Every structure is written in structure tokens, then in C-alpha cells.
CSV table of C-alpha atoms in Angstrom, one decimal:
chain,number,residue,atom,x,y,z
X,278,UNK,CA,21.1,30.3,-0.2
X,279,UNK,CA,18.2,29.5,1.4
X,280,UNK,CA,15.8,27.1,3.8
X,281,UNK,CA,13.3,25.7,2.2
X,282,UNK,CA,11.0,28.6,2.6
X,283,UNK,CA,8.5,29.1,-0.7
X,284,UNK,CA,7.4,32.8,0.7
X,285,UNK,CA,11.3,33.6,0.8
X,286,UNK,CA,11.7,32.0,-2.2
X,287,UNK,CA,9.0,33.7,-4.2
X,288,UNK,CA,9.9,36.7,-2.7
X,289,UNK,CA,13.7,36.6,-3.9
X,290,UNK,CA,12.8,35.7,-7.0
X,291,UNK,CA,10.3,38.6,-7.7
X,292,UNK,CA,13.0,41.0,-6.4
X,293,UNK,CA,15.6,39.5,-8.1
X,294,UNK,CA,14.8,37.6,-11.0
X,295,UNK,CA,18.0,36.5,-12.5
X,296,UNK,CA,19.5,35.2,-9.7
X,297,UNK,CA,19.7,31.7,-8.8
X,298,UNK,CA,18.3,30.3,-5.7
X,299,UNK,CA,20.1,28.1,-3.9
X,300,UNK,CA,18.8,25.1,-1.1
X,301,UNK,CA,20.9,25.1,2.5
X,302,UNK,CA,22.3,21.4,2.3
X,303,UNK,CA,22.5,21.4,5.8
X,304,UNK,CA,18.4,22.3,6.2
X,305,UNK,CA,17.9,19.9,3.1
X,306,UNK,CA,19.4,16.8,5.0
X,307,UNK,CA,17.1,17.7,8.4
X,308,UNK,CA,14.0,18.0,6.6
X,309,UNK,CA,14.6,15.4,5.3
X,310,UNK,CA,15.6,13.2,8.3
X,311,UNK,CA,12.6,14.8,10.1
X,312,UNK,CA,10.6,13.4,7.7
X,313,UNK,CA,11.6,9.9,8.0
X,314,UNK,CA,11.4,9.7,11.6
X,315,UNK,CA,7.7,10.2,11.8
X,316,UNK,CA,5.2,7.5,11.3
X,317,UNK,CA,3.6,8.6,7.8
X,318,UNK,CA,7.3,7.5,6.3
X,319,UNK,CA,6.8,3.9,6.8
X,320,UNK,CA,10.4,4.0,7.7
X,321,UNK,CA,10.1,5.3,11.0
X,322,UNK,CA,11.6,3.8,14.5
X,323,UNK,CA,14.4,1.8,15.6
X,324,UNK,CA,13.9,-1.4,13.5
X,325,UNK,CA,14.0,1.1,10.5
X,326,UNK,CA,17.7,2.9,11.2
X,327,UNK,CA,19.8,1.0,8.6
X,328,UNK,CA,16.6,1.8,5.5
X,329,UNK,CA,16.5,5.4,6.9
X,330,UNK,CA,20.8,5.4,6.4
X,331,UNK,CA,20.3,3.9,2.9
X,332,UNK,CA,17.8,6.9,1.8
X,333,UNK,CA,19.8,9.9,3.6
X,334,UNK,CA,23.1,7.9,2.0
X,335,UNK,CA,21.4,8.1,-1.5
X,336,UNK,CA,20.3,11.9,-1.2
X,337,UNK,CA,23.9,12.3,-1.0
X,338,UNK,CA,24.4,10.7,-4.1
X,339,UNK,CA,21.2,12.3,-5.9
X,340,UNK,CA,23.3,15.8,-4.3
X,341,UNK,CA,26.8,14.6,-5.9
X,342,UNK,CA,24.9,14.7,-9.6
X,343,UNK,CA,26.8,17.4,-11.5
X,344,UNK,CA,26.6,17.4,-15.2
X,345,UNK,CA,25.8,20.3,-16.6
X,346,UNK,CA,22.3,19.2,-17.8
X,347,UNK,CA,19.7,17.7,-15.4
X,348,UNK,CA,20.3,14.0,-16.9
X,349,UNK,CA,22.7,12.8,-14.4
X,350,UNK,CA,19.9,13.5,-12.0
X,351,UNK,CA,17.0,12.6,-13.8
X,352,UNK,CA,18.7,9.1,-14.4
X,353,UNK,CA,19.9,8.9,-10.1
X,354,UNK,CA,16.0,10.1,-9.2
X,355,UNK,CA,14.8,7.2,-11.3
X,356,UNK,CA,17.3,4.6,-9.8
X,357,UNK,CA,16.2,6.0,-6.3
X,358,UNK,CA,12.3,5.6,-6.7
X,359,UNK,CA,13.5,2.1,-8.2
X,360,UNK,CA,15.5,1.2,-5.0
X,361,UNK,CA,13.2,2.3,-2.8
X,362,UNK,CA,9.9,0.8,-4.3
X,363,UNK,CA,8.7,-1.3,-1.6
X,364,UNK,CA,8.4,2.0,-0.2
X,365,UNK,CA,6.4,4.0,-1.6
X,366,UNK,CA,6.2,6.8,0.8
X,367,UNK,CA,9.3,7.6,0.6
X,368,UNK,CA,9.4,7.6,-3.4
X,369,UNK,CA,6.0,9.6,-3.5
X,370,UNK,CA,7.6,12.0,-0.6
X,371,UNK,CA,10.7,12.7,-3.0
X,372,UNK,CA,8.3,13.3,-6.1
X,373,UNK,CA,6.1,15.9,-4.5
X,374,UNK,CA,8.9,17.9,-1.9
X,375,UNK,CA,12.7,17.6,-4.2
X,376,UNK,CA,13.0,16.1,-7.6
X,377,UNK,CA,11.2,18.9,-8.8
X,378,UNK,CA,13.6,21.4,-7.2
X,379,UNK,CA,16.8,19.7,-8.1
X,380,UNK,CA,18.3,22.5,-9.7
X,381,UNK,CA,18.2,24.1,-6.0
X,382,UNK,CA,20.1,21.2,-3.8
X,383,UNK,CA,21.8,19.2,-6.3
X,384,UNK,CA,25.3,20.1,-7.6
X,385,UNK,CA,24.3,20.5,-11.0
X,386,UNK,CA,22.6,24.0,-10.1
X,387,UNK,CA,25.1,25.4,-8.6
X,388,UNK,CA,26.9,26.1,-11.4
X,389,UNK,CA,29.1,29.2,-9.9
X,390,UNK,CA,31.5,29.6,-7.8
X,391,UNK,CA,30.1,30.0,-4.4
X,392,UNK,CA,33.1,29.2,-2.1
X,393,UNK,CA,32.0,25.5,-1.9
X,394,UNK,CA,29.4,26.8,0.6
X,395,UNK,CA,26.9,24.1,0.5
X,396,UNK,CA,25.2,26.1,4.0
X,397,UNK,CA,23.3,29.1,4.9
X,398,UNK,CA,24.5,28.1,8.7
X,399,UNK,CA,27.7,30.6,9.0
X,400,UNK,CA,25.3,33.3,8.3
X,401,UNK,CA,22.6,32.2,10.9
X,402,UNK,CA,25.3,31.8,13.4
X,403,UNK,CA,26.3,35.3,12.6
X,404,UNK,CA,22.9,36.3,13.1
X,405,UNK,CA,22.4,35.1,16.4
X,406,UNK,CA,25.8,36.4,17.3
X,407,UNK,CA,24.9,40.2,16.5
């Protein structure tokens, strides 16, 4: 389990091919949130809270997809960009930085037991620590 870190990424995956790559919910959520707060959202400031709740509130929901296909998530990524049309930022920001990489944050790629870890942040703490 990962940031979102391509180099990292690419790297794992040339050393170890057959594993599965997992996204840190946790670092999901703030780049996510960091995203929104800046003015190229369209969402930004304080007259924008509740819309920014709504989107982070249906992330959650695109996360919670767990069928064993991609369906489930295809279907929720299509009901998102529908919601969210009179924003198009934000639908255009989803297309090009996660619904590609679904299989990486969602729950239907994590399809082993992994403790219910959903965060890299026990092992960051741990690394500060020692």
C-alpha cells in the first residue's frame, strides 16, 4: 500500500510484478480534499463547503464498490460525473487522476485479506518513530 506516487508505483511493479498495488485511503481522501480547496476546482471557499462534503461523501461511495468485477464502479463513476455535471472540473479531475485507477482505492481491488487496513499511516508513524 501506497501514496499516490507513479515512480513508486512503477518501481514496485517492475520489481514485483504480480503483486497488487494498493492506494493509502487516508492519502486518497487528502489529495483529494487538497484538490478541492484550490481555485481551479470551481468548488473552492467557504460558500462551497456543503458541494465539497457532497463529492468527498460520494468518493466514499465510489470506495464502498465491491463486486468482484469493475461494474459496480463503472456504474457509481457514471452516476458521479452525472451528479456533478454542472461541474465539470470536478468530473474532468476524477476522469484524468482516479477512475482509471480504481482497481487501486476502491474495494473491489482489494480482493485479499489485508487486515482491513485501508492505510499506509501505521507504517509511516513507525517510521518516524525509529
Amino acid at each position: 500500500m501506497v501514496d499516490k506516487d507513479f515512480a513508486e508505483i512503477n518501481a514496485l511493479q517492475k520489481v514485483f510484478p504480480e503483486s497488487a498495488i494498493l492506494l493509502c485511503w487516508y492519502h486518497v481522501l487528502q489529495a483529494v480534499n487538497r484538490w478541492l480547496s484550490k481555485s481551479e476546482s470551481g468548488v473552492h471557499g467557504l460558500s462551497n463547503t456543503q458541494k465539497r462534503n457532497e463529492i468527498i461523501s460520494f468518493f466514499c461511495k465510489l470506495k464502498a464498490c465491491t463486486s468482484v468485477s469493475e461494474d459496480d464502479f463503472k456504474a457509481t463513476s457514471a452516476e458521479f460525473c452525472q451528479t456533478f455535471k454542472q461541474y465539470p472540473l470536478v468530473c474532468q479531475y476524477f476522469q484524468k487522476h482516479w477512475e482509471g485507477i480504481g482497481h487501486m482505492w476502491c474495494d473491489y481491488g482489494r480482493r485479499f485479506s489485508h487486515a482491513r487496513s485501508e492505510t499506509n499511516n501505521v507504517i509511516e508513524r513507525y517510521d518516524l518513530l525509529f
